PDB file of C-alpha atoms in Angstrom:
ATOM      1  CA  UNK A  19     170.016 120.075 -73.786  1.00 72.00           C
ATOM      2  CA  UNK A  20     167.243 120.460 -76.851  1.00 71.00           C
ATOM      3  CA  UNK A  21     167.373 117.720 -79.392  1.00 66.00           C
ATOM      4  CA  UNK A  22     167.161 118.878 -83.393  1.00 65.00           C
ATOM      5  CA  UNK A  23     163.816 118.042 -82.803  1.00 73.00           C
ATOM      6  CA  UNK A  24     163.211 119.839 -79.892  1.00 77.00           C
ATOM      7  CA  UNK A  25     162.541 117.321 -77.448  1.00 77.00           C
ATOM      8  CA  UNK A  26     164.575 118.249 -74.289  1.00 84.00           C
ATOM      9  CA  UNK A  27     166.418 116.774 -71.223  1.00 82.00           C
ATOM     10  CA  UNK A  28     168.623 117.168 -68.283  1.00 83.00           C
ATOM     11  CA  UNK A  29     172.089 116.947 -68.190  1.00 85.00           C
ATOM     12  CA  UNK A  30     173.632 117.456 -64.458  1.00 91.00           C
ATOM     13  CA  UNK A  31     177.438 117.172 -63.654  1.00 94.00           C
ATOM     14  CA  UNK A  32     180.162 118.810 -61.050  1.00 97.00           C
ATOM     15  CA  UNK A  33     182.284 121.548 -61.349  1.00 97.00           C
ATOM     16  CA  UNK A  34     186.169 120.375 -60.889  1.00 98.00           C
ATOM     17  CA  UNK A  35     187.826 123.457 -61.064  1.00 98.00           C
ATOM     18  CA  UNK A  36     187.450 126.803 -61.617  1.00 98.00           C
ATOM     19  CA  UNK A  37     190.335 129.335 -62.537  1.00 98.00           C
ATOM     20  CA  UNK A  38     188.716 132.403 -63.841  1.00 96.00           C
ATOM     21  CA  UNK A  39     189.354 133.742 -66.276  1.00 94.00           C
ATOM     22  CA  UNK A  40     191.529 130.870 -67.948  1.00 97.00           C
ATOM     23  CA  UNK A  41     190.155 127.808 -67.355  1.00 98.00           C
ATOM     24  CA  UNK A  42     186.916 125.585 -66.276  1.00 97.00           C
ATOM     25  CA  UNK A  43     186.559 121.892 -65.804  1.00 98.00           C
ATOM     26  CA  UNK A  44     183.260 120.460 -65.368  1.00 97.00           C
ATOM     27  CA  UNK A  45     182.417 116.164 -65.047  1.00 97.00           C
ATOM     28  CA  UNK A  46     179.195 115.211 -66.731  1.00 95.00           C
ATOM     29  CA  UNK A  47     177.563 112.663 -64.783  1.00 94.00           C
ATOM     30  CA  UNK A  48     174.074 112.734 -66.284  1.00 89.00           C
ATOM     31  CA  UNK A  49     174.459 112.823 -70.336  1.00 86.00           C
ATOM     32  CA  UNK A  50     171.734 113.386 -72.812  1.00 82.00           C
ATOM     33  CA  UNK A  51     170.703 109.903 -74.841  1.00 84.00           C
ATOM     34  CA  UNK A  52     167.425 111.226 -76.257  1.00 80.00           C
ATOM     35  CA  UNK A  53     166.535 110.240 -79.671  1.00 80.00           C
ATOM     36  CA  UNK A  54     170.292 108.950 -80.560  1.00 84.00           C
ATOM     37  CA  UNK A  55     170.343 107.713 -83.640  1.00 86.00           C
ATOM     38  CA  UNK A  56     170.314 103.670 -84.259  1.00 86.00           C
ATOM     39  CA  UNK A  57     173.919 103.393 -84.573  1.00 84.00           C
ATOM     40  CA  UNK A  58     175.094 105.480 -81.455  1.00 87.00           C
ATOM     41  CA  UNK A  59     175.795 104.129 -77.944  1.00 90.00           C
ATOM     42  CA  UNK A  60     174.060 105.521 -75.258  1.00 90.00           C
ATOM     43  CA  UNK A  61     176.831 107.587 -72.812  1.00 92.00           C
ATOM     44  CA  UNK A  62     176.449 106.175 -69.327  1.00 92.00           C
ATOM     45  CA  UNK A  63     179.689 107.191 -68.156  1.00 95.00           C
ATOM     46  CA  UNK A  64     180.960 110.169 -66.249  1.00 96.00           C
ATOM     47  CA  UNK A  65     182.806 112.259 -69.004  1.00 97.00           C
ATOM     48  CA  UNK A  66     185.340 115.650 -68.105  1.00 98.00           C
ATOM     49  CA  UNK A  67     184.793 118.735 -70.136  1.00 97.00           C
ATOM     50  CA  UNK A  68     187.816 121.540 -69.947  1.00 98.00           C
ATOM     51  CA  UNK A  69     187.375 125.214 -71.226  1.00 96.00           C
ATOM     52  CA  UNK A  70     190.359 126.833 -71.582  1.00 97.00           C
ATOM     53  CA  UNK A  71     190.222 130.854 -72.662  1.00 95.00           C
ATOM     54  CA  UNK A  72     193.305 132.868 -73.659  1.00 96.00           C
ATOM     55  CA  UNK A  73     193.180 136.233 -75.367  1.00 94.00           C
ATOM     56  CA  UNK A  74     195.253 137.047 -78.595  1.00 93.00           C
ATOM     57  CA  UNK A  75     194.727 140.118 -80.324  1.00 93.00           C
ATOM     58  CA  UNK A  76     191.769 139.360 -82.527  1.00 84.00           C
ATOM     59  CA  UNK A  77     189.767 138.687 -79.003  1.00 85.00           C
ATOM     60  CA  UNK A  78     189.307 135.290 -77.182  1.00 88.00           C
ATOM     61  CA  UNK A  79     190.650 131.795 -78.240  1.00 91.00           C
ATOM     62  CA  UNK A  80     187.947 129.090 -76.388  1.00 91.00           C
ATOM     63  CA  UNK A  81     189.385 125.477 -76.450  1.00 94.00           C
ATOM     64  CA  UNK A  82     186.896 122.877 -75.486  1.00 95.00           C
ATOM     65  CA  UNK A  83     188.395 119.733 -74.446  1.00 97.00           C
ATOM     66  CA  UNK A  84     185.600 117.015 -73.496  1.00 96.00           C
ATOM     67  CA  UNK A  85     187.155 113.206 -72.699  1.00 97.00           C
ATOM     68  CA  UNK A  86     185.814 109.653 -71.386  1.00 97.00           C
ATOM     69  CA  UNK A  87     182.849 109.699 -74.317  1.00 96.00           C
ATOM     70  CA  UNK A  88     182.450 106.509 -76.133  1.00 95.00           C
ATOM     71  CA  UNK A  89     183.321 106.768 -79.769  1.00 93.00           C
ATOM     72  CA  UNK A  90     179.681 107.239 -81.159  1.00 90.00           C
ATOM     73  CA  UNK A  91     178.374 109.465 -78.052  1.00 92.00           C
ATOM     74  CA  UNK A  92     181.987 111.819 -78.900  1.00 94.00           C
ATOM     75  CA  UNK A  93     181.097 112.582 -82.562  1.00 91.00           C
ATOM     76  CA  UNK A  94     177.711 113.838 -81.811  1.00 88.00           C
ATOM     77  CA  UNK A  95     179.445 115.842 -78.735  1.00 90.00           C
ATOM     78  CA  UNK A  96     181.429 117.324 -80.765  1.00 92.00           C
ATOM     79  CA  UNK A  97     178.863 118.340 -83.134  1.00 88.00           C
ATOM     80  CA  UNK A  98     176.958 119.815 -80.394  1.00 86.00           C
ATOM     81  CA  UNK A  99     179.642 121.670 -79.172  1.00 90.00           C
ATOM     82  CA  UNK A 100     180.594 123.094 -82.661  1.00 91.00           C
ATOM     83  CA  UNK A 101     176.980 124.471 -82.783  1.00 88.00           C
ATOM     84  CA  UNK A 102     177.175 126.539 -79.191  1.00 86.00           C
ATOM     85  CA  UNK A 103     180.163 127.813 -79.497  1.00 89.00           C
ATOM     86  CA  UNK A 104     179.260 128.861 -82.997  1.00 90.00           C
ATOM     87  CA  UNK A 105     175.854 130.277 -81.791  1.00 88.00           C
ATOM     88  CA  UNK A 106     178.324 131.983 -78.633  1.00 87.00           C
ATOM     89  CA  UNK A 107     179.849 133.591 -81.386  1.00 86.00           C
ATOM     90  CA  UNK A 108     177.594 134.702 -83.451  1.00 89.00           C
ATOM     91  CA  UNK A 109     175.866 136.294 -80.225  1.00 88.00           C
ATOM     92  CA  UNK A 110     178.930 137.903 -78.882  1.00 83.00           C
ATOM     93  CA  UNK A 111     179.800 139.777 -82.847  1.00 81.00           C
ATOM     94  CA  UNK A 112     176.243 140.849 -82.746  1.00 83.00           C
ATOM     95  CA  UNK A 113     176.379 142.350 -79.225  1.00 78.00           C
ATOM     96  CA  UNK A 114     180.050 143.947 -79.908  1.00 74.00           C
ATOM     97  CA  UNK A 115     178.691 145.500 -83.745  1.00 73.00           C
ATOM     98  CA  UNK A 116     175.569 146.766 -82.728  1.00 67.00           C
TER      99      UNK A 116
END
């Protein structure tokens, strides 16, 4: 994981299942804590990330489930997320219109 500011560390984990092409599920064991701000916990806890993909007709539909994050840890998660899948995206229309 890269921090905004660019500082980076390891995240490790297991994968729990694998059902290709519908569905992974991965547990986080190691989580990122650098340079949380003030107010956010620190995630020490193993958390459990699903990925569930199902095609409609205007391509794929990703659903990112991730559970067992603290309360503070879980709204910068999901900020995080928001920002890769949006970068996925925006990588994926680029390769598919060029």
């Amino acid at each position: 994981m890269t921090a905004p500011n660019g500082s980076s560390c390891v995240m490790s984990g297991v994968y729990r299942s694998v059902d290709r092409p519908k569905r992974l599920v991965f547990e986080v064991h190691e989580h990122c804590n650098l340079n949380l701000p003030n107010s956010t916990e620190s995630q020490e806890n193993a958390s459990l990330v699903e990925v569930a993909f199902r095609g409609s007709e205007l391509g794929t539909i990703v659903t990112l489930t991730h559970t067992l994050l603290n309360i503070d840890y879980a709204k910068l998660a999901k900020v995080s997320w928001t920002q890769s899948i949006r970068q996925m995206e925006a990588v994926l229309t680029e390769s598919f219109t060029s």
